[in-house]
Amino acid sequence: MTSTAAALFDVDGTLLDTTYLHTLAWWEALRQYDRTVPAARVHRAVGMGADQLLDHLLGEHRDRDADEAITAAHDALYASHWPVVRPLPGAPELLRACAGRGWRIVLASSASERELTVLRQALGADEVIAAVTTADDVAATKPAPDLVRAALDRAEAEARHAVFVGDTVWDVAAAGRAEVPCVAVETGGFAAAELLGSGAAEVHRDTAELLAELDGSLLGRTG
């Protein structure tokens, strides 16, 4: 390991305005297979990968025969929204500002590799993204620490020289288990009190506010 300073970013709900598109897609996919889950509960699970989300919503000891079909239905429903996916305010500019301060930018997403390719195109900041990790790279997605640890490996960075930026309590938990401090934004629909209560080091309304307050945040320094 080197002492590279790594800024690790969640993507859905942090950099791109997709949280409620995922909520709707999962809610409809579950309904198609006669799994009735209130949309509010589905929303609170978004941020997990499919492996964790279905366990969280349906229970670990359920009949799993429909899991693959439910996940495929979600993927198809979510893909129908790809043409309207847009970055959250200030997101591309935040990545560029962090890169300009010497951070190595790594995306750590619970999305599949196929989804992340589309999201990167919508984000439009590939010139400063050094590496990515996806659900396809790990055995377990958030809130397990695997994605954060994989992102550290890709960045060739130690946890003490990294910061994770996310939007859900699942992001905060994953970062904490990997011993990486977490800067949180509220654009995933979790309140500041929840994010701080889960262990976030600081919370900002969105990426635009984080960019405006960059000098005073953990991302205001490197290493």
mmCIF file of C-alpha atoms in Angstrom:
data_model
loop_
_atom_site.group_PDB
_atom_site.id
_atom_site.type_symbol
_atom_site.label_atom_id
_atom_site.label_comp_id
_atom_site.label_asym_id
_atom_site.label_seq_id
_atom_site.Cartn_x
_atom_site.Cartn_y
_atom_site.Cartn_z
ATOM 1 C CA MET A 1 0.000 0.000 0.000
ATOM 2 C CA THR A 2 1.059 3.567 -0.711
ATOM 3 C CA SER A 3 -0.045 6.722 1.018
ATOM 4 C CA THR A 4 -2.182 7.795 -1.962
ATOM 5 C CA ALA A 5 -5.097 10.002 -0.876
ATOM 6 C CA ALA A 6 -8.303 8.413 -2.188
ATOM 7 C CA ALA A 7 -11.761 9.959 -2.400
ATOM 8 C CA LEU A 8 -14.227 7.085 -2.772
ATOM 9 C CA PHE A 9 -17.676 7.990 -4.087
ATOM 10 C CA ASP A 10 -20.956 6.124 -4.061
ATOM 11 C CA VAL A 11 -22.842 6.854 -7.294
ATOM 12 C CA ASP A 12 -26.623 6.309 -7.075
ATOM 13 C CA GLY A 13 -28.183 9.024 -4.934
ATOM 14 C CA THR A 14 -24.816 10.640 -4.236
ATOM 15 C CA LEU A 15 -23.635 11.785 -7.661
ATOM 16 C CA LEU A 16 -26.715 10.944 -9.748
ATOM 17 C CA ASP A 17 -30.407 11.560 -8.990
ATOM 18 C CA THR A 18 -31.512 7.924 -9.185
ATOM 19 C CA THR A 19 -32.684 6.946 -5.691
ATOM 20 C CA TYR A 20 -36.383 7.256 -6.390
ATOM 21 C CA LEU A 21 -36.051 5.650 -9.824
ATOM 22 C CA HIS A 22 -34.585 2.610 -8.046
ATOM 23 C CA THR A 23 -37.374 2.754 -5.454
ATOM 24 C CA LEU A 24 -40.064 2.665 -8.120
ATOM 25 C CA ALA A 25 -38.300 -0.091 -10.083
ATOM 26 C CA TRP A 26 -37.857 -2.342 -7.034
ATOM 27 C CA TRP A 27 -41.422 -1.689 -5.831
ATOM 28 C CA GLU A 28 -42.874 -2.631 -9.218
ATOM 29 C CA ALA A 29 -40.570 -5.655 -9.636
ATOM 30 C CA LEU A 30 -41.632 -7.002 -6.226
ATOM 31 C CA ARG A 31 -45.294 -6.386 -7.029
ATOM 32 C CA GLN A 32 -44.976 -8.323 -10.302
ATOM 33 C CA TYR A 33 -43.966 -11.392 -8.266
ATOM 34 C CA ASP A 34 -46.650 -10.935 -5.597
ATOM 35 C CA ARG A 35 -44.295 -9.500 -2.991
ATOM 36 C CA THR A 36 -46.141 -6.531 -1.528
ATOM 37 C CA VAL A 37 -43.730 -4.125 0.158
ATOM 38 C CA PRO A 38 -44.660 -0.485 0.869
ATOM 39 C CA ALA A 39 -42.690 1.944 -1.275
ATOM 40 C CA ALA A 40 -41.447 3.721 1.848
ATOM 41 C CA ARG A 41 -39.738 0.507 3.013
ATOM 42 C CA VAL A 42 -38.292 -0.080 -0.439
ATOM 43 C CA HIS A 43 -36.841 3.422 -0.471
ATOM 44 C CA ARG A 44 -35.147 2.866 2.873
ATOM 45 C CA ALA A 45 -33.372 -0.201 1.434
ATOM 46 C CA VAL A 46 -32.066 1.509 -1.693
ATOM 47 C CA GLY A 47 -28.302 1.789 -1.472
ATOM 48 C CA MET A 48 -27.893 -1.906 -0.838
ATOM 49 C CA GLY A 49 -27.086 -4.206 -3.726
ATOM 50 C CA ALA A 50 -29.719 -6.722 -4.794
ATOM 51 C CA ASP A 51 -28.079 -9.450 -2.692
ATOM 52 C CA GLN A 52 -28.654 -7.473 0.507
ATOM 53 C CA LEU A 53 -31.834 -5.606 -0.447
ATOM 54 C CA LEU A 54 -34.038 -8.654 -0.991
ATOM 55 C CA ASP A 55 -32.900 -10.212 2.284
ATOM 56 C CA HIS A 56 -33.646 -6.934 4.055
ATOM 57 C CA LEU A 57 -37.131 -6.550 2.551
ATOM 58 C CA LEU A 58 -38.294 -10.159 2.358
ATOM 59 C CA GLY A 59 -36.331 -11.882 5.121
ATOM 60 C CA GLU A 60 -33.330 -14.166 4.989
ATOM 61 C CA HIS A 61 -35.318 -17.373 5.433
ATOM 62 C CA ARG A 62 -37.751 -16.869 2.548
ATOM 63 C CA ASP A 63 -38.269 -18.915 -0.602
ATOM 64 C CA ARG A 64 -35.585 -17.524 -2.918
ATOM 65 C CA ASP A 65 -36.852 -19.120 -6.122
ATOM 66 C CA ALA A 66 -38.054 -15.784 -7.528
ATOM 67 C CA ASP A 67 -35.018 -13.695 -6.526
ATOM 68 C CA GLU A 68 -33.317 -13.849 -9.892
ATOM 69 C CA ALA A 69 -36.530 -12.957 -11.727
ATOM 70 C CA ILE A 70 -37.301 -10.066 -9.356
ATOM 71 C CA THR A 71 -33.805 -8.684 -9.816
ATOM 72 C CA ALA A 72 -34.071 -9.002 -13.602
ATOM 73 C CA ALA A 73 -37.425 -7.199 -13.520
ATOM 74 C CA HIS A 74 -35.908 -4.397 -11.470
ATOM 75 C CA ASP A 75 -32.996 -4.094 -13.884
ATOM 76 C CA ALA A 76 -35.329 -3.833 -16.883
ATOM 77 C CA LEU A 77 -37.627 -1.321 -15.194
ATOM 78 C CA TYR A 78 -34.706 0.787 -14.018
ATOM 79 C CA ALA A 79 -33.111 0.700 -17.473
ATOM 80 C CA SER A 80 -36.254 2.296 -18.913
ATOM 81 C CA HIS A 81 -35.366 5.441 -16.915
ATOM 82 C CA TRP A 82 -31.772 5.692 -18.143
ATOM 83 C CA PRO A 83 -32.549 8.416 -20.721
ATOM 84 C CA VAL A 84 -33.619 10.812 -17.946
ATOM 85 C CA VAL A 85 -30.810 10.126 -15.449
ATOM 86 C CA ARG A 86 -28.985 13.326 -14.572
ATOM 87 C CA PRO A 87 -26.162 14.299 -12.192
ATOM 88 C CA LEU A 88 -27.095 15.875 -8.898
ATOM 89 C CA PRO A 89 -26.215 19.574 -8.533
ATOM 90 C CA GLY A 90 -22.473 20.136 -8.524
ATOM 91 C CA ALA A 91 -21.554 16.439 -8.754
ATOM 92 C CA PRO A 92 -19.180 16.509 -11.767
ATOM 93 C CA GLU A 93 -17.651 19.739 -10.499
ATOM 94 C CA LEU A 94 -17.080 18.173 -7.061
ATOM 95 C CA LEU A 95 -15.168 15.259 -8.580
ATOM 96 C CA ARG A 96 -13.012 17.638 -10.588
ATOM 97 C CA ALA A 97 -12.374 19.849 -7.569
ATOM 98 C CA CYS A 98 -11.317 16.864 -5.453
ATOM 99 C CA ALA A 99 -9.041 15.586 -8.213
ATOM 100 C CA GLY A 100 -7.534 19.051 -8.457
ATOM 101 C CA ARG A 101 -6.653 18.881 -4.757
ATOM 102 C CA GLY A 102 -4.758 15.643 -5.252
ATOM 103 C CA TRP A 103 -7.395 13.042 -4.402
ATOM 104 C CA ARG A 104 -7.484 9.867 -6.482
ATOM 105 C CA ILE A 105 -11.151 9.502 -7.449
ATOM 106 C CA VAL A 106 -12.666 6.006 -7.252
ATOM 107 C CA LEU A 107 -16.342 5.129 -7.728
ATOM 108 C CA ALA A 108 -17.598 2.459 -5.319
ATOM 109 C CA SER A 109 -21.074 1.488 -6.461
ATOM 110 C CA SER A 110 -23.514 -1.314 -5.674
ATOM 111 C CA ALA A 111 -24.628 -1.125 -9.318
ATOM 112 C CA SER A 112 -23.721 -3.753 -11.866
ATOM 113 C CA GLU A 113 -20.913 -3.055 -14.311
ATOM 114 C CA ARG A 114 -23.491 -2.548 -17.093
ATOM 115 C CA GLU A 115 -25.446 0.004 -15.049
ATOM 116 C CA LEU A 116 -22.328 1.839 -13.974
ATOM 117 C CA THR A 117 -21.246 2.283 -17.592
ATOM 118 C CA VAL A 118 -24.498 4.158 -18.258
ATOM 119 C CA LEU A 119 -24.196 6.174 -15.051
ATOM 120 C CA ARG A 120 -20.651 7.252 -15.888
ATOM 121 C CA GLN A 121 -21.832 8.507 -19.261
ATOM 122 C CA ALA A 122 -24.562 10.546 -17.571
ATOM 123 C CA LEU A 123 -22.099 11.905 -15.006
ATOM 124 C CA GLY A 124 -19.643 13.095 -17.634
ATOM 125 C CA ALA A 125 -16.520 13.269 -15.471
ATOM 126 C CA ASP A 126 -14.543 10.268 -16.701
ATOM 127 C CA GLU A 127 -11.367 12.308 -17.133
ATOM 128 C CA VAL A 128 -10.892 12.475 -13.337
ATOM 129 C CA ILE A 129 -12.116 8.964 -12.400
ATOM 130 C CA ALA A 130 -9.095 6.775 -11.688
ATOM 131 C CA ALA A 131 -10.929 3.498 -11.034
ATOM 132 C CA VAL A 132 -14.312 1.939 -10.258
ATOM 133 C CA THR A 133 -15.693 -0.986 -8.294
ATOM 134 C CA THR A 134 -19.139 -2.510 -8.790
ATOM 135 C CA ALA A 135 -21.334 -5.225 -7.324
ATOM 136 C CA ASP A 136 -19.732 -7.593 -9.831
ATOM 137 C CA ASP A 137 -16.374 -7.225 -8.052
ATOM 138 C CA VAL A 138 -17.389 -8.345 -4.559
ATOM 139 C CA ALA A 139 -19.128 -11.171 -2.708
ATOM 140 C CA ALA A 140 -21.372 -8.829 -0.705
ATOM 141 C CA THR A 141 -22.523 -5.261 -1.338
ATOM 142 C CA LYS A 142 -23.235 -2.447 1.137
ATOM 143 C CA PRO A 143 -23.630 -2.356 4.097
ATOM 144 C CA ALA A 144 -20.854 -4.978 3.985
ATOM 145 C CA PRO A 145 -17.445 -3.275 3.707
ATOM 146 C CA ASP A 146 -16.336 -5.255 0.641
ATOM 147 C CA LEU A 147 -16.951 -2.495 -1.932
ATOM 148 C CA VAL A 148 -15.124 0.103 0.137
ATOM 149 C CA ARG A 149 -12.173 -2.220 0.661
ATOM 150 C CA ALA A 150 -12.103 -3.082 -3.040
ATOM 151 C CA ALA A 151 -12.111 0.636 -3.853
ATOM 152 C CA LEU A 152 -9.174 1.166 -1.500
ATOM 153 C CA ASP A 153 -7.305 -1.613 -3.287
ATOM 154 C CA ARG A 154 -8.037 -0.065 -6.684
ATOM 155 C CA ALA A 155 -6.820 3.297 -5.401
ATOM 156 C CA GLU A 156 -3.733 1.714 -3.801
ATOM 157 C CA ALA A 157 -4.635 3.652 -0.652
ATOM 158 C CA GLU A 158 -4.829 2.963 3.060
ATOM 159 C CA ALA A 159 -8.066 3.577 4.953
ATOM 160 C CA ARG A 160 -6.460 6.362 6.982
ATOM 161 C CA HIS A 161 -5.695 8.225 3.750
ATOM 162 C CA ALA A 162 -9.213 7.892 2.330
ATOM 163 C CA VAL A 163 -12.651 9.474 2.597
ATOM 164 C CA PHE A 164 -15.896 7.864 1.450
ATOM 165 C CA VAL A 165 -18.796 9.982 0.174
ATOM 166 C CA GLY A 166 -22.283 8.459 0.275
ATOM 167 C CA ASP A 167 -25.964 9.193 0.746
ATOM 168 C CA THR A 168 -27.428 6.356 2.829
ATOM 169 C CA VAL A 169 -26.978 4.769 6.226
ATOM 170 C CA TRP A 170 -25.791 1.689 4.305
ATOM 171 C CA ASP A 171 -22.927 3.734 2.836
ATOM 172 C CA VAL A 172 -22.010 5.049 6.272
ATOM 173 C CA ALA A 173 -22.064 1.523 7.719
ATOM 174 C CA ALA A 174 -19.927 0.091 4.910
ATOM 175 C CA ALA A 175 -17.361 2.869 5.273
ATOM 176 C CA GLY A 176 -17.274 2.472 9.045
ATOM 177 C CA ARG A 177 -16.667 -1.268 8.798
ATOM 178 C CA ALA A 178 -13.776 -0.527 6.438
ATOM 179 C CA GLU A 179 -12.475 2.114 8.896
ATOM 180 C CA VAL A 180 -12.869 4.914 6.351
ATOM 181 C CA PRO A 181 -14.489 8.207 7.460
ATOM 182 C CA CYS A 182 -17.714 9.015 5.644
ATOM 183 C CA VAL A 183 -18.913 12.353 4.328
ATOM 184 C CA ALA A 184 -22.650 12.092 3.677
ATOM 185 C CA VAL A 185 -25.178 13.957 1.549
ATOM 186 C CA GLU A 186 -28.942 13.994 2.056
ATOM 187 C CA THR A 187 -29.935 13.354 -1.572
ATOM 188 C CA GLY A 188 -30.702 9.690 -0.899
ATOM 189 C CA GLY A 189 -33.598 10.729 1.338
ATOM 190 C CA PHE A 190 -31.942 10.049 4.697
ATOM 191 C CA ALA A 191 -31.980 12.922 7.171
ATOM 192 C CA ALA A 192 -28.805 14.447 8.565
ATOM 193 C CA ALA A 193 -29.609 13.130 12.060
ATOM 194 C CA GLU A 194 -29.862 9.559 10.739
ATOM 195 C CA LEU A 195 -26.617 9.811 8.819
ATOM 196 C CA LEU A 196 -24.756 11.344 11.746
ATOM 197 C CA GLY A 197 -26.293 8.782 14.089
ATOM 198 C CA SER A 198 -24.958 6.019 11.850
ATOM 199 C CA GLY A 199 -21.450 7.428 12.112
ATOM 200 C CA ALA A 200 -21.066 9.976 9.308
ATOM 201 C CA ALA A 201 -18.304 12.475 10.036
ATOM 202 C CA GLU A 202 -20.234 15.309 8.382
ATOM 203 C CA VAL A 203 -23.413 15.793 6.369
ATOM 204 C CA HIS A 204 -24.223 18.180 3.524
ATOM 205 C CA ARG A 205 -27.509 18.820 1.729
ATOM 206 C CA ASP A 206 -26.096 17.721 -1.635
ATOM 207 C CA THR A 207 -22.924 17.676 -3.698
ATOM 208 C CA ALA A 208 -23.342 21.352 -4.576
ATOM 209 C CA GLU A 209 -23.289 22.284 -0.897
ATOM 210 C CA LEU A 210 -20.331 19.986 -0.263
ATOM 211 C CA LEU A 211 -18.482 21.654 -3.130
ATOM 212 C CA ALA A 212 -19.247 25.101 -1.719
ATOM 213 C CA GLU A 213 -18.043 24.000 1.738
ATOM 214 C CA LEU A 214 -15.111 21.948 0.476
ATOM 215 C CA ASP A 215 -12.426 23.904 2.310
ATOM 216 C CA GLY A 216 -13.989 23.042 5.684
ATOM 217 C CA SER A 217 -14.754 19.393 4.935
ATOM 218 C CA LEU A 218 -12.666 16.251 5.197
ATOM 219 C CA LEU A 219 -12.162 16.582 1.452
ATOM 220 C CA GLY A 220 -10.558 19.986 1.956
ATOM 221 C CA ARG A 221 -7.222 18.299 2.603
ATOM 222 C CA THR A 222 -5.466 15.278 1.124
ATOM 223 C CA GLY A 223 -3.614 12.367 2.724
#
